[in-house]
Amino acid sequence: RAVVLAAGARAAVRSGQNAPRNARVIPLIALVGLVSFQCANAHSSAEAASGLRVVMLGASGAVGGQALRELLAMPNVSKVTLLNRREIALPPNARNVEVVQHIIDPLDSKTYAAHVAAHDAAICTLGVGQPSKVPFEEFVRVDKTAVLDFANVCLAAQVPHFELLSAVGVSKSSMFSYVRVKGEINDA
């Protein structure tokens, strides 16, 4: 299980805030580099030569869109499978990467489970974007339940690497609901 603390990580590090001891704080740009490094080291040279296959949930958001742009610019990525509520326009740097988009319901894992197998890594950047503007129950459904469902589908499909967009300073014992829910996910 790998947790990537990407959103706001650079700002937190600059301001001197400490991340949880068990967390790896890396900037978003490094997210796909980390996936690439881990996958390349886990594969034979023949498998690495064929390119990495990545499945992604949450590419339509701001953070997910940036992660997708970084993924598509990497020379060792051969396929990206996007699981989204709607089709998204691809960035112009798609190179020769095979991009497959599946329109799914991120709250129903049955709508995407068949598309997860045969990938080297999974990236989850799913989230409500502005948690303060939705009811708490909706935030939990999207940011916790749907994320954990995706992680479990990836586990069942034997995807060897899972990267999760989380947040800095999360704790399941926090009195702040956003930080607590994110901490519960990290500890799951």
PDB file of C-alpha atoms in Angstrom:
ATOM      1  CA  ARG A   1       0.000   0.000   0.000  1.00  0.00           C
ATOM      2  CA  ALA A   2       1.436   3.330  -0.990  1.00  0.00           C
ATOM      3  CA  VAL A   3      -0.029   6.644   0.001  1.00  0.00           C
ATOM      4  CA  VAL A   4       1.039   9.706  -1.905  1.00  0.00           C
ATOM      5  CA  LEU A   5       0.541  12.985  -0.128  1.00  0.00           C
ATOM      6  CA  ALA A   6       0.578  15.215  -3.147  1.00  0.00           C
ATOM      7  CA  ALA A   7      -1.943  18.037  -2.962  1.00  0.00           C
ATOM      8  CA  GLY A   8      -0.499  20.791  -0.886  1.00  0.00           C
ATOM      9  CA  ALA A   9       2.589  18.802   0.023  1.00  0.00           C
ATOM     10  CA  ARG A  10       5.034  21.263  -1.480  1.00  0.00           C
ATOM     11  CA  ALA A  11       3.411  24.190   0.333  1.00  0.00           C
ATOM     12  CA  ALA A  12       3.370  22.296   3.629  1.00  0.00           C
ATOM     13  CA  VAL A  13       7.023  21.389   3.364  1.00  0.00           C
ATOM     14  CA  ARG A  14       7.933  25.003   2.521  1.00  0.00           C
ATOM     15  CA  SER A  15       5.977  26.330   5.487  1.00  0.00           C
ATOM     16  CA  GLY A  16       7.683  23.923   7.877  1.00  0.00           C
ATOM     17  CA  GLN A  17       4.642  21.779   8.656  1.00  0.00           C
ATOM     18  CA  ASN A  18       5.420  18.183   9.456  1.00  0.00           C
ATOM     19  CA  ALA A  19       3.799  15.287   7.681  1.00  0.00           C
ATOM     20  CA  PRO A  20       2.822  12.166   9.607  1.00  0.00           C
ATOM     21  CA  ARG A  21       5.852   9.968  10.333  1.00  0.00           C
ATOM     22  CA  ASN A  22       4.515   7.075   8.264  1.00  0.00           C
ATOM     23  CA  ALA A  23       3.800   9.254   5.222  1.00  0.00           C
ATOM     24  CA  ARG A  24       5.840   9.960   2.157  1.00  0.00           C
ATOM     25  CA  VAL A  25       5.370  13.559   1.085  1.00  0.00           C
ATOM     26  CA  ILE A  26       6.060  14.109  -2.576  1.00  0.00           C
ATOM     27  CA  PRO A  27       4.908  16.753  -5.030  1.00  0.00           C
ATOM     28  CA  LEU A  28       2.269  15.835  -7.592  1.00  0.00           C
ATOM     29  CA  ILE A  29       4.792  15.959 -10.431  1.00  0.00           C
ATOM     30  CA  ALA A  30       6.679  13.110  -8.764  1.00  0.00           C
ATOM     31  CA  LEU A  31       3.537  10.973  -8.443  1.00  0.00           C
ATOM     32  CA  VAL A  32       3.843   9.316 -11.810  1.00  0.00           C
ATOM     33  CA  GLY A  33       7.618   9.185 -11.557  1.00  0.00           C
ATOM     34  CA  LEU A  34       7.228   7.154  -8.382  1.00  0.00           C
ATOM     35  CA  VAL A  35       4.773   4.799 -10.096  1.00  0.00           C
ATOM     36  CA  SER A  36       7.187   4.447 -13.009  1.00  0.00           C
ATOM     37  CA  PHE A  37      10.176   3.772 -10.750  1.00  0.00           C
ATOM     38  CA  GLN A  38       8.377   1.189  -8.618  1.00  0.00           C
ATOM     39  CA  CYS A  39       6.928  -0.637 -11.611  1.00  0.00           C
ATOM     40  CA  ALA A  40      10.169  -0.623 -13.580  1.00  0.00           C
ATOM     41  CA  ASN A  41      12.030  -2.136 -10.647  1.00  0.00           C
ATOM     42  CA  ALA A  42       9.408  -4.847 -10.227  1.00  0.00           C
ATOM     43  CA  HIS A  43       9.487  -5.973 -13.881  1.00  0.00           C
ATOM     44  CA  SER A  44      11.965  -7.782 -16.030  1.00  0.00           C
ATOM     45  CA  SER A  45      13.744  -5.783 -18.726  1.00  0.00           C
ATOM     46  CA  ALA A  46      11.498  -7.369 -21.386  1.00  0.00           C
ATOM     47  CA  GLU A  47       8.345  -6.310 -19.519  1.00  0.00           C
ATOM     48  CA  ALA A  48       9.744  -2.822 -18.905  1.00  0.00           C
ATOM     49  CA  ALA A  49      10.543  -2.468 -22.609  1.00  0.00           C
ATOM     50  CA  SER A  50       6.891  -3.075 -23.485  1.00  0.00           C
ATOM     51  CA  GLY A  51       5.846  -0.137 -21.303  1.00  0.00           C
ATOM     52  CA  LEU A  52       3.854   0.373 -18.162  1.00  0.00           C
ATOM     53  CA  ARG A  53       0.083   0.011 -18.083  1.00  0.00           C
ATOM     54  CA  VAL A  54      -1.678   2.323 -15.636  1.00  0.00           C
ATOM     55  CA  VAL A  55      -5.351   2.471 -14.648  1.00  0.00           C
ATOM     56  CA  MET A  56      -6.565   5.751 -13.205  1.00  0.00           C
ATOM     57  CA  LEU A  57      -9.687   6.825 -11.337  1.00  0.00           C
ATOM     58  CA  GLY A  58     -10.275  10.558 -11.039  1.00  0.00           C
ATOM     59  CA  ALA A  59      -8.499  11.981 -14.092  1.00  0.00           C
ATOM     60  CA  SER A  60     -11.235  14.543 -14.775  1.00  0.00           C
ATOM     61  CA  GLY A  61     -10.402  16.711 -11.769  1.00  0.00           C
ATOM     62  CA  ALA A  62      -7.709  19.359 -11.516  1.00  0.00           C
ATOM     63  CA  VAL A  63      -5.170  17.172  -9.709  1.00  0.00           C
ATOM     64  CA  GLY A  64      -6.043  14.080 -11.725  1.00  0.00           C
ATOM     65  CA  GLY A  65      -5.729  16.019 -14.961  1.00  0.00           C
ATOM     66  CA  GLN A  66      -2.237  17.140 -14.018  1.00  0.00           C
ATOM     67  CA  ALA A  67      -1.249  13.594 -13.046  1.00  0.00           C
ATOM     68  CA  LEU A  68      -2.593  12.400 -16.412  1.00  0.00           C
ATOM     69  CA  ARG A  69      -0.511  14.980 -18.287  1.00  0.00           C
ATOM     70  CA  GLU A  70       2.590  13.805 -16.435  1.00  0.00           C
ATOM     71  CA  LEU A  71       1.774  10.166 -17.154  1.00  0.00           C
ATOM     72  CA  LEU A  72       1.290  10.773 -20.858  1.00  0.00           C
ATOM     73  CA  ALA A  73       4.633  12.555 -21.099  1.00  0.00           C
ATOM     74  CA  MET A  74       6.556   9.590 -19.695  1.00  0.00           C
ATOM     75  CA  PRO A  75       8.386   7.555 -22.323  1.00  0.00           C
ATOM     76  CA  ASN A  76       7.978   4.244 -20.462  1.00  0.00           C
ATOM     77  CA  VAL A  77       4.167   4.365 -20.213  1.00  0.00           C
ATOM     78  CA  SER A  78       2.468   2.443 -23.006  1.00  0.00           C
ATOM     79  CA  LYS A  79      -1.174   2.381 -21.885  1.00  0.00           C
ATOM     80  CA  VAL A  80      -3.398   4.474 -19.641  1.00  0.00           C
ATOM     81  CA  THR A  81      -6.918   3.346 -18.814  1.00  0.00           C
ATOM     82  CA  LEU A  82      -9.141   6.139 -17.545  1.00  0.00           C
ATOM     83  CA  LEU A  83     -12.202   5.398 -15.445  1.00  0.00           C
ATOM     84  CA  ASN A  84     -14.398   8.511 -15.452  1.00  0.00           C
ATOM     85  CA  ARG A  85     -18.002   9.628 -15.169  1.00  0.00           C
ATOM     86  CA  ARG A  86     -17.658  11.330 -18.535  1.00  0.00           C
ATOM     87  CA  GLU A  87     -15.231  11.299 -21.425  1.00  0.00           C
ATOM     88  CA  ILE A  88     -12.502  13.884 -21.056  1.00  0.00           C
ATOM     89  CA  ALA A  89     -10.428  15.699 -23.642  1.00  0.00           C
ATOM     90  CA  LEU A  90      -6.908  14.350 -23.711  1.00  0.00           C
ATOM     91  CA  PRO A  91      -3.968  16.678 -23.299  1.00  0.00           C
ATOM     92  CA  PRO A  92      -1.937  17.306 -26.459  1.00  0.00           C
ATOM     93  CA  ASN A  93       1.078  15.395 -25.131  1.00  0.00           C
ATOM     94  CA  ALA A  94      -0.507  11.953 -25.502  1.00  0.00           C
ATOM     95  CA  ARG A  95       2.427  10.765 -27.730  1.00  0.00           C
ATOM     96  CA  ASN A  96       2.041   7.147 -28.710  1.00  0.00           C
ATOM     97  CA  VAL A  97       0.398   6.131 -25.464  1.00  0.00           C
ATOM     98  CA  GLU A  98      -2.696   4.007 -25.862  1.00  0.00           C
ATOM     99  CA  VAL A  99      -5.433   5.803 -23.907  1.00  0.00           C
ATOM    100  CA  VAL A 100      -8.664   3.965 -23.239  1.00  0.00           C
ATOM    101  CA  GLN A 101     -11.555   5.757 -21.564  1.00  0.00           C
ATOM    102  CA  HIS A 102     -14.396   3.916 -19.867  1.00  0.00           C
ATOM    103  CA  ILE A 103     -17.476   5.797 -18.732  1.00  0.00           C
ATOM    104  CA  ILE A 104     -18.290   4.405 -15.309  1.00  0.00           C
ATOM    105  CA  ASP A 105     -20.002   5.240 -12.043  1.00  0.00           C
ATOM    106  CA  PRO A 106     -17.162   5.733  -9.535  1.00  0.00           C
ATOM    107  CA  LEU A 107     -19.603   4.943  -6.726  1.00  0.00           C
ATOM    108  CA  ASP A 108     -20.360   1.492  -8.187  1.00  0.00           C
ATOM    109  CA  SER A 109     -17.316  -0.738  -8.552  1.00  0.00           C
ATOM    110  CA  LYS A 110     -19.281  -3.202 -10.683  1.00  0.00           C
ATOM    111  CA  THR A 111     -19.229  -0.611 -13.491  1.00  0.00           C
ATOM    112  CA  TYR A 112     -15.435  -0.675 -13.735  1.00  0.00           C
ATOM    113  CA  ALA A 113     -14.123  -3.880 -12.123  1.00  0.00           C
ATOM    114  CA  ALA A 114     -13.734  -5.605 -15.510  1.00  0.00           C
ATOM    115  CA  HIS A 115     -11.411  -2.810 -16.727  1.00  0.00           C
ATOM    116  CA  VAL A 116      -8.836  -2.977 -13.911  1.00  0.00           C
ATOM    117  CA  ALA A 117      -6.987  -6.252 -14.537  1.00  0.00           C
ATOM    118  CA  ALA A 118      -3.747  -6.427 -16.524  1.00  0.00           C
ATOM    119  CA  HIS A 119      -2.318  -3.119 -15.269  1.00  0.00           C
ATOM    120  CA  ASP A 120       1.026  -2.518 -13.591  1.00  0.00           C
ATOM    121  CA  ALA A 121      -0.198   0.347 -11.417  1.00  0.00           C
ATOM    122  CA  ALA A 122      -3.317   2.184 -10.296  1.00  0.00           C
ATOM    123  CA  ILE A 123      -3.586   5.862  -9.444  1.00  0.00           C
ATOM    124  CA  CYS A 124      -6.557   7.228  -7.536  1.00  0.00           C
ATOM    125  CA  THR A 125      -7.103  10.986  -7.477  1.00  0.00           C
ATOM    126  CA  LEU A 126     -10.852  10.737  -6.908  1.00  0.00           C
ATOM    127  CA  GLY A 127     -12.347  13.343  -4.597  1.00  0.00           C
ATOM    128  CA  VAL A 128     -15.126  15.881  -4.345  1.00  0.00           C
ATOM    129  CA  GLY A 129     -12.826  18.837  -4.970  1.00  0.00           C
ATOM    130  CA  GLN A 130     -14.407  21.198  -2.468  1.00  0.00           C
ATOM    131  CA  PRO A 131     -15.544  19.105   0.508  1.00  0.00           C
ATOM    132  CA  SER A 132     -17.005  22.103   2.310  1.00  0.00           C
ATOM    133  CA  LYS A 133     -19.561  22.544  -0.490  1.00  0.00           C
ATOM    134  CA  VAL A 134     -21.132  19.073  -0.258  1.00  0.00           C
ATOM    135  CA  PRO A 135     -22.925  17.295   2.581  1.00  0.00           C
ATOM    136  CA  PHE A 136     -20.559  15.317   4.818  1.00  0.00           C
ATOM    137  CA  GLU A 137     -22.207  12.023   3.817  1.00  0.00           C
ATOM    138  CA  GLU A 138     -21.488  12.727   0.134  1.00  0.00           C
ATOM    139  CA  PHE A 139     -17.874  13.578   0.934  1.00  0.00           C
ATOM    140  CA  VAL A 140     -17.488  10.229   2.748  1.00  0.00           C
ATOM    141  CA  ARG A 141     -19.183   8.340  -0.101  1.00  0.00           C
ATOM    142  CA  VAL A 142     -16.805   9.771  -2.702  1.00  0.00           C
ATOM    143  CA  ASP A 143     -13.552  10.380  -0.831  1.00  0.00           C
ATOM    144  CA  LYS A 144     -13.610   7.287   1.375  1.00  0.00           C
ATOM    145  CA  THR A 145     -16.047   4.595   0.287  1.00  0.00           C
ATOM    146  CA  ALA A 146     -15.461   4.904  -3.471  1.00  0.00           C
ATOM    147  CA  VAL A 147     -11.686   5.176  -2.994  1.00  0.00           C
ATOM    148  CA  LEU A 148     -11.561   2.075  -0.795  1.00  0.00           C
ATOM    149  CA  ASP A 149     -13.783   0.213  -3.265  1.00  0.00           C
ATOM    150  CA  PHE A 150     -11.347   1.068  -6.071  1.00  0.00           C
ATOM    151  CA  ALA A 151      -8.407  -0.071  -3.927  1.00  0.00           C
ATOM    152  CA  ASN A 152     -10.159  -3.375  -3.229  1.00  0.00           C
ATOM    153  CA  VAL A 153     -10.946  -3.916  -6.916  1.00  0.00           C
ATOM    154  CA  CYS A 154      -7.276  -3.261  -7.723  1.00  0.00           C
ATOM    155  CA  LEU A 155      -6.216  -5.693  -5.007  1.00  0.00           C
ATOM    156  CA  ALA A 156      -8.584  -8.385  -6.333  1.00  0.00           C
ATOM    157  CA  ALA A 157      -7.264  -7.800  -9.869  1.00  0.00           C
ATOM    158  CA  GLN A 158      -3.693  -8.170  -8.579  1.00  0.00           C
ATOM    159  CA  VAL A 159      -2.576  -4.697  -9.650  1.00  0.00           C
ATOM    160  CA  PRO A 160       0.851  -4.598  -7.950  1.00  0.00           C
ATOM    161  CA  HIS A 161       1.074  -0.844  -7.237  1.00  0.00           C
ATOM    162  CA  PHE A 162      -1.586   1.530  -5.908  1.00  0.00           C
ATOM    163  CA  GLU A 163      -1.022   5.247  -5.445  1.00  0.00           C
ATOM    164  CA  LEU A 164      -3.535   7.408  -3.615  1.00  0.00           C
ATOM    165  CA  LEU A 165      -3.853  11.167  -3.534  1.00  0.00           C
ATOM    166  CA  SER A 166      -4.328  12.079   0.103  1.00  0.00           C
ATOM    167  CA  ALA A 167      -3.454  15.172   2.122  1.00  0.00           C
ATOM    168  CA  VAL A 168      -0.813  16.447   4.507  1.00  0.00           C
ATOM    169  CA  GLY A 169      -1.371  16.023   8.229  1.00  0.00           C
ATOM    170  CA  VAL A 170      -4.191  13.480   8.098  1.00  0.00           C
ATOM    171  CA  SER A 171      -5.077  11.537  11.227  1.00  0.00           C
ATOM    172  CA  LYS A 172      -7.934   9.166  11.959  1.00  0.00           C
ATOM    173  CA  SER A 173      -8.102  10.660  15.454  1.00  0.00           C
ATOM    174  CA  SER A 174      -8.459  14.272  14.296  1.00  0.00           C
ATOM    175  CA  MET A 175     -11.409  16.322  15.489  1.00  0.00           C
ATOM    176  CA  PHE A 176     -11.654  17.820  11.971  1.00  0.00           C
ATOM    177  CA  SER A 177     -13.835  15.626   9.764  1.00  0.00           C
ATOM    178  CA  TYR A 178     -11.894  16.093   6.500  1.00  0.00           C
ATOM    179  CA  VAL A 179      -8.564  15.254   8.120  1.00  0.00           C
ATOM    180  CA  ARG A 180     -10.119  12.348  10.060  1.00  0.00           C
ATOM    181  CA  VAL A 181     -11.744  10.749   6.978  1.00  0.00           C
ATOM    182  CA  LYS A 182      -8.506  11.041   4.989  1.00  0.00           C
ATOM    183  CA  GLY A 183      -6.643   9.496   7.921  1.00  0.00           C
ATOM    184  CA  GLU A 184      -9.106   6.604   8.026  1.00  0.00           C
ATOM    185  CA  ILE A 185      -8.437   5.959   4.337  1.00  0.00           C
ATOM    186  CA  ASN A 186      -4.672   6.021   4.804  1.00  0.00           C
ATOM    187  CA  ASP A 187      -4.932   3.512   7.637  1.00  0.00           C
ATOM    188  CA  ALA A 188      -7.301   1.169   5.797  1.00  0.00           C
TER     189      ALA A 188
END
